[in-house]
Short mmCIF file of C-alpha atoms in Angstrom, two decimals:
data_model
loop_
_atom_site.label_atom_id
_atom_site.label_comp_id
_atom_site.label_asym_id
_atom_site.label_seq_id
_atom_site.Cartn_x
_atom_site.Cartn_y
_atom_site.Cartn_z
CA MET I 142 -101.53 -6.09 -25.09
CA ASP I 143 -102.55 -9.69 -25.61
CA ALA I 144 -99.69 -12.26 -25.38
CA ILE I 145 -98.46 -13.79 -28.54
CA PRO I 146 -99.63 -17.44 -28.57
CA HIS I 147 -96.86 -20.01 -28.78
CA SER I 148 -97.21 -23.60 -29.92
CA SER I 149 -96.07 -26.42 -27.75
CA GLU I 150 -93.23 -26.87 -30.10
CA ASP I 151 -92.04 -23.33 -29.69
CA SER I 152 -92.40 -23.74 -25.89
CA ARG I 153 -90.27 -26.85 -26.04
CA ARG I 154 -87.50 -25.35 -28.05
CA ARG I 155 -87.32 -22.26 -25.67
CA GLU I 156 -87.09 -24.57 -22.82
CA LEU I 157 -84.25 -26.59 -24.47
CA GLY I 158 -82.41 -23.36 -25.13
CA ALA I 159 -82.88 -22.19 -21.48
CA PHE I 160 -81.73 -25.57 -20.18
CA LEU I 161 -78.45 -25.44 -22.26
CA ARG I 162 -77.84 -21.95 -21.16
CA SER I 163 -78.34 -22.77 -17.47
CA ARG I 164 -75.80 -25.77 -17.75
CA ARG I 165 -73.32 -23.65 -19.67
CA GLU I 166 -73.48 -20.80 -17.14
CA ARG I 167 -72.80 -23.20 -14.20
CA LEU I 168 -69.77 -24.84 -15.77
CA SER I 169 -66.38 -23.21 -15.03
CA PRO I 170 -63.65 -22.80 -17.62
CA GLU I 171 -61.34 -24.74 -15.45
CA THR I 172 -63.62 -27.63 -15.21
CA ALA I 173 -63.99 -27.70 -18.96
CA GLY I 174 -60.21 -27.50 -19.36
CA ILE I 175 -60.12 -23.93 -20.66
CA ALA I 176 -57.33 -21.59 -19.38
CA CYS I 177 -59.07 -18.69 -17.72
CA GLY I 178 -56.97 -15.47 -18.21
CA ALA I 179 -58.62 -12.02 -18.01
CA ARG I 180 -61.65 -11.12 -16.03
CA ARG I 181 -64.69 -12.75 -17.64
CA ARG I 182 -68.07 -10.96 -17.87
CA THR I 183 -69.94 -14.14 -18.67
CA PRO I 184 -70.56 -16.62 -15.79
CA GLY I 185 -69.38 -20.08 -16.70
CA LEU I 186 -68.50 -20.76 -20.39
CA ARG I 187 -69.16 -18.71 -23.42
CA ARG I 188 -71.28 -19.91 -26.19
CA GLU I 189 -68.28 -20.09 -28.60
CA GLU I 190 -66.44 -22.30 -26.15
CA VAL I 191 -69.31 -24.74 -25.83
CA ALA I 192 -69.55 -24.87 -29.58
CA MET I 193 -65.80 -25.30 -29.94
CA ILE I 194 -65.67 -28.28 -27.38
CA ALA I 195 -68.68 -29.95 -28.93
CA GLY I 196 -67.53 -29.40 -32.37
CA VAL I 197 -70.43 -27.44 -33.81
CA GLY I 198 -70.69 -23.89 -35.17
CA THR I 199 -71.02 -20.92 -32.80
CA THR I 200 -73.88 -19.32 -34.90
CA TRP I 201 -75.79 -22.70 -34.93
CA TYR I 202 -75.44 -23.26 -31.14
CA THR I 203 -76.43 -19.66 -30.52
CA TRP I 204 -79.69 -20.33 -32.44
CA LEU I 205 -80.16 -23.55 -30.37
CA GLU I 206 -79.97 -21.50 -27.14
CA GLN I 207 -82.24 -18.83 -28.54
CA GLY I 208 -84.98 -21.44 -29.17
CA ARG I 209 -84.91 -21.11 -32.99
CA ASP I 210 -86.08 -23.92 -35.29
CA VAL I 211 -82.83 -26.06 -35.43
CA ARG I 212 -82.89 -29.75 -34.96
CA PRO I 213 -79.84 -31.25 -33.38
CA SER I 214 -78.97 -34.90 -34.14
CA VAL I 215 -78.41 -37.58 -31.61
CA GLU I 216 -74.69 -37.34 -32.33
CA VAL I 217 -74.66 -33.52 -31.64
CA LEU I 218 -76.78 -33.86 -28.52
CA THR I 219 -74.31 -36.42 -27.27
CA ALA I 220 -71.45 -34.11 -27.95
CA LEU I 221 -73.20 -31.18 -26.16
CA SER I 222 -73.95 -33.54 -23.22
CA GLU I 223 -70.06 -34.23 -22.91
CA ALA I 224 -69.08 -30.76 -23.55
CA LEU I 225 -71.44 -29.47 -20.66
CA ARG I 226 -70.55 -32.43 -18.44
CA LEU I 227 -74.19 -33.46 -17.94
CA ASP I 228 -74.90 -36.39 -15.75
CA ALA I 229 -77.24 -39.20 -16.69
CA VAL I 230 -80.44 -37.44 -15.49
CA GLU I 231 -79.57 -34.16 -17.20
CA LYS I 232 -78.55 -35.94 -20.51
CA ARG I 233 -81.99 -37.70 -20.49
CA HIS I 234 -83.74 -34.40 -19.91
CA LEU I 235 -81.82 -32.79 -22.75
CA PHE I 236 -82.88 -35.64 -25.22
CA ILE I 237 -86.48 -35.37 -24.18
CA LEU I 238 -86.46 -31.45 -24.68
CA ALA I 239 -84.91 -32.04 -28.08
CA GLY I 240 -87.50 -34.64 -29.11
CA ARG I 241 -84.76 -37.32 -29.55
CA GLN I 242 -84.55 -40.85 -28.53
CA GLN I 243 -81.43 -41.33 -26.35
CA GLN I 244 -79.25 -44.23 -27.53
CA GLU I 245 -78.76 -46.09 -24.14
CA ARG I 246 -75.84 -48.61 -23.88
CA ARG I 247 -77.14 -51.47 -21.83
CA GLU I 248 -74.55 -53.32 -19.74
CA ALA I 249 -75.07 -56.46 -17.88
CA ALA I 250 -74.16 -55.08 -14.49
CA PRO I 251 -74.93 -57.19 -11.40
CA GLU I 252 -78.54 -56.80 -10.30
CA LYS I 253 -79.44 -56.20 -6.65
CA VAL I 254 -82.75 -55.72 -4.87
CA ASP I 255 -82.21 -52.96 -2.22
CA GLY I 256 -83.71 -52.94 1.23
CA PRO I 257 -86.58 -50.55 0.57
CA LEU I 258 -87.93 -52.71 -2.20
CA LEU I 259 -87.42 -55.81 -0.23
CA HIS I 260 -89.36 -54.34 2.73
CA MET I 261 -92.30 -53.38 0.44
CA LEU I 262 -92.22 -56.71 -1.10
CA GLN I 263 -92.57 -58.41 2.26
CA SER I 264 -95.38 -56.15 3.24
CA LEU I 265 -97.59 -57.43 0.43
CA VAL I 266 -99.00 -60.12 2.75
CA LEU I 267 -102.02 -61.15 0.74
CA GLN I 268 -100.62 -60.39 -2.73
CA PRO I 269 -98.08 -62.76 -4.30
CA ALA I 270 -95.27 -60.64 -5.66
CA TYR I 271 -91.78 -60.91 -6.96
CA VAL I 272 -89.02 -58.86 -8.56
CA VAL I 273 -87.71 -59.63 -11.98
CA GLY I 274 -84.39 -58.41 -13.60
CA ARG I 275 -83.67 -57.35 -17.04
CA ARG I 276 -83.74 -60.88 -18.36
CA TRP I 277 -86.68 -61.80 -16.32
CA ASP I 278 -84.85 -63.76 -13.72
CA VAL I 279 -86.70 -63.90 -10.45
CA LEU I 280 -84.47 -61.88 -7.95
CA ALA I 281 -86.66 -61.65 -4.84
CA TRP I 282 -90.28 -62.81 -3.83
CA ASN I 283 -92.54 -62.92 -0.90
CA PRO I 284 -94.23 -65.80 0.96
CA ALA I 285 -97.43 -65.40 -0.86
CA ALA I 286 -95.60 -66.05 -4.19
CA VAL I 287 -94.11 -69.11 -2.77
CA ALA I 288 -97.67 -70.33 -1.62
CA VAL I 289 -99.23 -69.91 -5.11
CA PHE I 290 -96.29 -70.40 -7.58
CA GLY I 291 -93.77 -72.52 -5.66
CA ASP I 292 -90.50 -71.91 -3.91
CA TYR I 293 -88.15 -69.98 -6.07
CA GLY I 294 -85.44 -70.68 -3.64
CA LEU I 295 -85.31 -74.21 -4.89
CA LEU I 296 -84.51 -73.10 -8.36
CA GLU I 297 -81.07 -72.14 -9.62
CA GLY I 298 -79.58 -70.28 -12.65
CA ASP I 299 -81.78 -70.25 -15.83
CA THR I 300 -84.48 -72.41 -14.15
CA ARG I 301 -85.38 -69.30 -11.89
CA ASN I 302 -86.37 -67.38 -15.11
CA ILE I 303 -89.87 -66.50 -15.95
CA VAL I 304 -89.50 -67.60 -19.59
CA HIS I 305 -87.91 -70.86 -18.76
CA MET I 306 -90.59 -71.50 -16.03
CA VAL I 307 -93.74 -70.83 -18.33
CA PHE I 308 -92.26 -72.88 -21.14
CA ALA I 309 -90.17 -75.69 -19.62
CA SER I 310 -91.61 -76.32 -16.02
CA PRO I 311 -94.37 -78.95 -15.93
CA HIS I 312 -95.54 -77.52 -12.66
CA HIS I 313 -96.13 -74.21 -14.30
CA ARG I 314 -97.74 -75.71 -17.35
CA ARG I 315 -100.30 -77.48 -15.03
CA LEU I 316 -100.69 -74.43 -12.86
CA LEU I 317 -101.55 -71.86 -15.58
CA VAL I 318 -105.01 -72.01 -17.07
CA ASP I 319 -105.22 -70.88 -20.71
CA TRP I 320 -101.45 -71.83 -20.88
CA GLU I 321 -100.95 -71.32 -24.66
CA GLU I 322 -102.59 -67.82 -24.70
CA LEU I 323 -100.70 -66.70 -21.72
CA VAL I 324 -97.20 -67.81 -22.80
CA ARG I 325 -97.68 -66.34 -26.18
CA VAL I 326 -98.12 -62.93 -24.60
CA VAL I 327 -95.22 -63.68 -22.23
CA LEU I 328 -92.97 -64.43 -25.23
CA ALA I 329 -94.00 -61.46 -27.21
CA SER I 330 -93.48 -59.14 -24.15
CA PHE I 331 -90.09 -60.66 -23.51
CA ARG I 332 -88.95 -60.07 -27.08
CA ALA I 333 -90.06 -56.45 -26.91
CA GLU I 334 -88.18 -55.71 -23.72
CA SER I 335 -85.09 -57.86 -24.76
CA ALA I 336 -84.52 -55.66 -27.87
CA LYS I 337 -82.32 -53.48 -25.69
CA TYR I 338 -80.07 -56.38 -25.09
CA VAL I 339 -79.70 -57.92 -28.57
CA GLY I 340 -76.32 -59.74 -28.57
CA ASP I 341 -75.93 -59.98 -24.84
CA PRO I 342 -74.38 -63.37 -24.03
CA ASP I 343 -76.84 -64.05 -21.15
CA PHE I 344 -79.82 -63.45 -23.23
CA ASP I 345 -78.33 -65.57 -26.20
CA ARG I 346 -77.60 -68.48 -23.71
CA LEU I 347 -81.20 -68.39 -22.46
CA ILE I 348 -82.70 -68.22 -25.86
CA ALA I 349 -80.49 -71.02 -27.10
CA LEU I 350 -81.50 -73.09 -24.02
CA MET I 351 -85.22 -72.50 -24.65
CA MET I 352 -84.92 -73.55 -28.36
CA ARG I 353 -83.58 -76.88 -27.07
CA SER I 354 -86.04 -77.31 -24.19
CA SER I 355 -89.38 -76.24 -25.72
CA PRO I 356 -90.98 -77.15 -28.97
CA GLU I 357 -93.40 -74.30 -28.57
CA PHE I 358 -90.72 -71.74 -27.97
CA ARG I 359 -88.80 -73.22 -30.96
CA ASP I 360 -91.78 -72.67 -33.16
CA TRP I 361 -93.06 -69.23 -31.76
CA TRP I 362 -89.81 -67.40 -31.31
CA PRO I 363 -88.94 -67.03 -34.97
CA GLN I 364 -92.36 -65.30 -35.63
CA ARG I 365 -90.97 -62.21 -33.77
CA ASP I 366 -94.27 -61.18 -32.37
CA VAL I 367 -94.00 -58.26 -29.87
CA ALA I 368 -96.39 -56.94 -27.21
CA ARG I 369 -96.38 -54.86 -24.09
CA ARG I 370 -98.93 -56.02 -21.49
CA LEU I 371 -98.50 -54.40 -18.04
CA SER I 372 -101.68 -55.80 -16.39
CA GLY I 373 -104.27 -58.37 -16.86
CA VAL I 374 -106.12 -61.30 -15.16
CA LYS I 375 -104.45 -64.72 -14.51
CA HIS I 376 -106.33 -67.93 -13.70
CA VAL I 377 -104.38 -70.65 -11.90
CA ARG I 378 -105.26 -74.19 -11.04
CA HIS I 379 -103.46 -74.69 -7.76
CA PRO I 380 -102.64 -78.38 -6.90
CA SER I 381 -104.13 -78.09 -3.39
CA ALA I 382 -106.36 -74.97 -3.35
CA GLY I 383 -107.97 -75.46 -6.78
CA ALA I 384 -109.13 -72.67 -9.12
CA MET I 385 -107.96 -69.10 -8.15
CA THR I 386 -107.99 -65.82 -10.00
CA PHE I 387 -105.60 -62.93 -9.81
CA GLU I 388 -105.30 -59.49 -11.21
CA HIS I 389 -101.67 -58.74 -12.01
CA MET I 390 -99.60 -55.70 -12.65
CA SER I 391 -96.13 -55.06 -13.79
CA LEU I 392 -94.52 -51.90 -12.17
CA SER I 393 -91.07 -50.48 -13.23
CA ILE I 394 -88.43 -49.82 -10.78
CA ASP I 395 -87.37 -46.18 -11.43
CA ASP I 396 -83.76 -46.65 -10.51
CA GLY I 397 -82.05 -46.85 -13.85
CA SER I 398 -82.27 -50.59 -14.06
CA ASP I 399 -84.75 -52.78 -15.92
CA MET I 400 -86.09 -54.42 -12.78
CA ARG I 401 -89.82 -54.82 -12.43
CA LEU I 402 -92.09 -55.62 -9.53
CA ILE I 403 -94.90 -57.99 -10.36
CA VAL I 404 -97.77 -58.03 -8.04
CA TYR I 405 -100.78 -60.39 -8.04
CA THR I 406 -103.93 -59.30 -6.30
CA PRO I 407 -106.39 -62.11 -5.49
CA LEU I 408 -109.96 -61.43 -6.57
CA ALA I 409 -113.21 -62.44 -4.88
CA GLU I 410 -113.97 -64.73 -7.82
CA GLN I 411 -113.52 -68.39 -6.90
CA ASN I 412 -112.95 -67.49 -3.30
CA SER I 413 -109.46 -66.66 -4.21
CA ILE I 414 -108.62 -64.47 -1.11
CA ALA I 415 -109.73 -67.09 1.40
CA LYS I 416 -107.87 -69.78 -0.41
CA LEU I 417 -104.67 -67.71 -0.43
CA GLN I 418 -105.00 -67.17 3.26
CA LYS I 419 -105.23 -70.94 3.78
CA LEU I 420 -102.14 -71.53 1.57
CA LEU I 421 -100.23 -68.99 3.69
CA ASP I 422 -101.30 -70.50 6.90
CA ALA I 423 -100.23 -73.94 5.68
CA LEU I 424 -96.68 -72.74 4.77
CA PRO I 425 -93.90 -74.19 6.74
CA ALA I 426 -92.19 -71.63 9.24
CA ASP I 427 -89.06 -71.63 7.14
CA ARG I 428 -90.87 -70.77 3.92
CA ARG I 429 -92.74 -67.82 5.31
CA SER I 430 -89.87 -65.52 4.71
CA ALA I 431 -88.17 -65.20 1.34
#
């Protein structure tokens, strides 16, 4: 007999039900705070026990496990995640299967660039690269980035922030060809990514500082433009090497943080590769390691 065709939505619902059942069966009654008396035939929790803990109807939860066309809300999915003691990865998987956007609470935890990422950063010898945090503060960088963009180690606090540099630093304004076009994209991308941190004191302080420091920022920020550009071409006018062209790419660090690795690859155009090598050769010894 031919198999009955299933839509992708049917498959997703069945996978959601199977995932819930697998998490239920692995959770012991003792872990869930349920007294375990007589011998149990069901491994883990019973459906009615999960429903009771999550505050939903047993029949409705049974339908959910059976892959029927029921649509749990964000609040119900959160309750089920807590009832089944899901970790962060399992909770995210549950929300994806349910076709819901997880409401993430973003907290301003300390940001740290771990050893493996630092090692990779330093291995990019002919590619200027740096790591930025959730607020686009530069957290780590390599010697090639120092050679092209300047020594980030000489900057402190808000001045080591990408938004602050492109808007308020005279050096970066001279360095960046097509400055206005570039910084408008930077600003729109920053607004899009900072939506997760609306009301965060560190973001509010930076925005207030920029409103005081840059007339362009003051004029453009209220326009509320948003963009998401992860790659492109950047032209620079280096004070000693002259015109250079780079292809740049923004890569997310998949560790639960909002850190990104920004990499610039010099192009053959304007002899950029050879110019970068000369800049690296000219760096003082103490600036050849970030």
